[in-house]
Coordinates of C-alpha atoms in Angstrom, one line a residue:
M88 CA 77.9 92.8 71.4
G89 CA 76.8 92.8 68.1
Y90 CA 75.7 95.2 65.5
R91 CA 72.3 95.6 63.7
E92 CA 72.8 96.5 60.1
D93 CA 71.8 99.8 60.5
E94 CA 73.9 100.6 63.6
R95 CA 76.8 99.0 61.9
D96 CA 76.8 101.4 59.1
K97 CA 75.7 104.1 61.3
A98 CA 79.1 103.1 63.2
L99 CA 81.5 103.2 60.2
E100 CA 80.5 106.6 59.3
Q101 CA 81.3 107.9 62.6
V102 CA 84.5 105.9 62.8
P103 CA 85.4 104.3 59.5
L104 CA 87.9 101.5 59.1
F105 CA 91.6 102.0 59.4
V106 CA 93.3 99.9 56.7
A107 CA 97.0 100.2 57.3
D108 CA 99.8 101.0 54.7
P109 CA 102.5 98.8 54.9
V110 CA 104.5 101.2 52.7
Q111 CA 105.3 103.4 55.7
W112 CA 106.4 100.6 58.1
P113 CA 109.8 100.5 59.4
D114 CA 112.3 98.0 57.6
G115 CA 111.8 94.1 58.4
V116 CA 108.0 94.6 59.8
R117 CA 105.2 92.9 57.9
T118 CA 101.7 92.0 58.1
V119 CA 100.8 89.0 59.8
G120 CA 99.2 86.1 57.9
I121 CA 96.2 84.1 58.5
D122 CA 98.5 81.2 59.0
E123 CA 100.3 83.1 61.8
L124 CA 97.4 83.6 64.0
N125 CA 97.4 80.5 66.1
N126 CA 100.5 82.1 67.6
L127 CA 98.1 85.2 68.9
G128 CA 96.1 84.1 72.2
I129 CA 95.1 85.3 75.7
D130 CA 94.9 84.1 79.5
R131 CA 92.3 84.1 82.3
E132 CA 93.5 87.6 83.6
G133 CA 92.8 88.7 79.8
V134 CA 96.5 89.3 78.9
L135 CA 97.6 89.0 75.6
H136 CA 100.5 86.6 74.2
W137 CA 102.0 86.2 71.4
N138 CA 103.8 82.9 70.6
G139 CA 103.8 82.1 74.7
R140 CA 105.1 85.6 75.4
V141 CA 103.4 88.5 77.1
I142 CA 102.8 91.5 74.4
T143 CA 103.3 94.7 76.5
L144 CA 103.1 98.2 75.7
E145 CA 104.6 100.9 77.6
K146 CA 103.9 104.5 77.7
R147 CA 106.2 106.6 79.9
L148 CA 105.1 110.2 80.6
T149 CA 108.1 112.6 80.4
L150 CA 108.2 116.4 81.7
S151 CA 110.1 118.9 80.4
F152 CA 112.1 121.0 82.7
W153 CA 109.5 123.8 82.9
Q154 CA 106.5 121.0 83.4
K155 CA 108.7 120.3 86.3
I156 CA 109.3 123.4 87.8
S157 CA 105.2 124.4 87.6
A158 CA 104.6 120.9 89.4
V159 CA 107.1 121.6 92.6
I160 CA 105.4 124.8 92.5
V161 CA 101.7 123.8 92.4
T162 CA 102.8 121.3 95.0
A163 CA 104.3 123.8 97.4
A164 CA 101.2 125.6 96.8
A165 CA 98.4 122.9 97.6
A166 CA 101.0 122.2 100.9
L167 CA 100.8 125.9 102.3
V168 CA 97.0 126.1 101.5
S169 CA 96.1 122.8 103.2
L170 CA 98.5 123.9 106.4
S171 CA 96.7 127.3 106.2
T172 CA 93.4 125.6 106.6
I173 CA 94.3 123.4 109.2
I174 CA 95.6 126.6 111.2
Q175 CA 92.2 128.3 110.7
G176 CA 90.7 125.4 111.2
L177 CA 92.3 125.2 115.0
A178 CA 91.8 129.1 115.4
A179 CA 88.0 128.5 114.9
Y180 CA 87.8 125.7 117.3
S181 CA 90.0 127.6 119.8
T182 CA 87.6 130.3 119.5
W183 CA 84.6 128.2 119.8
A184 CA 85.9 125.7 122.7
C185 CA 87.5 127.9 125.3
P186 CA 83.9 129.6 126.5
M187 CA 82.7 125.9 126.5
G188 CA 85.4 124.8 128.9
L189 CA 86.6 121.9 126.0
P190 CA 90.2 120.9 126.0
S191 CA 91.8 123.8 123.7
I192 CA 94.1 126.4 123.5
C193 CA 92.7 128.9 125.1
P194 CA 94.7 132.4 125.1

């Protein structure tokens, strides 16, 4: 996917190029040189490799105590709502099925 010149200018205005500031990087981290780019590779599944090793990024989701409590309450409420919906459906079916002689729980 290439850009026409006017599209490229518009794209750069919307999302400008990012220039890294190596001064803010941790100690021991440096830029990659042109001669080192042959260490970068990609396989048939689109997995990125550096010097033959897979490059992995992990983002973990951690919830605070109150977020966990809220998740439990919402899950319990959803379970109660689904249970009450099933019971209401069975009651409505029985009201309809009993007079018609269909299998149901008739009073």
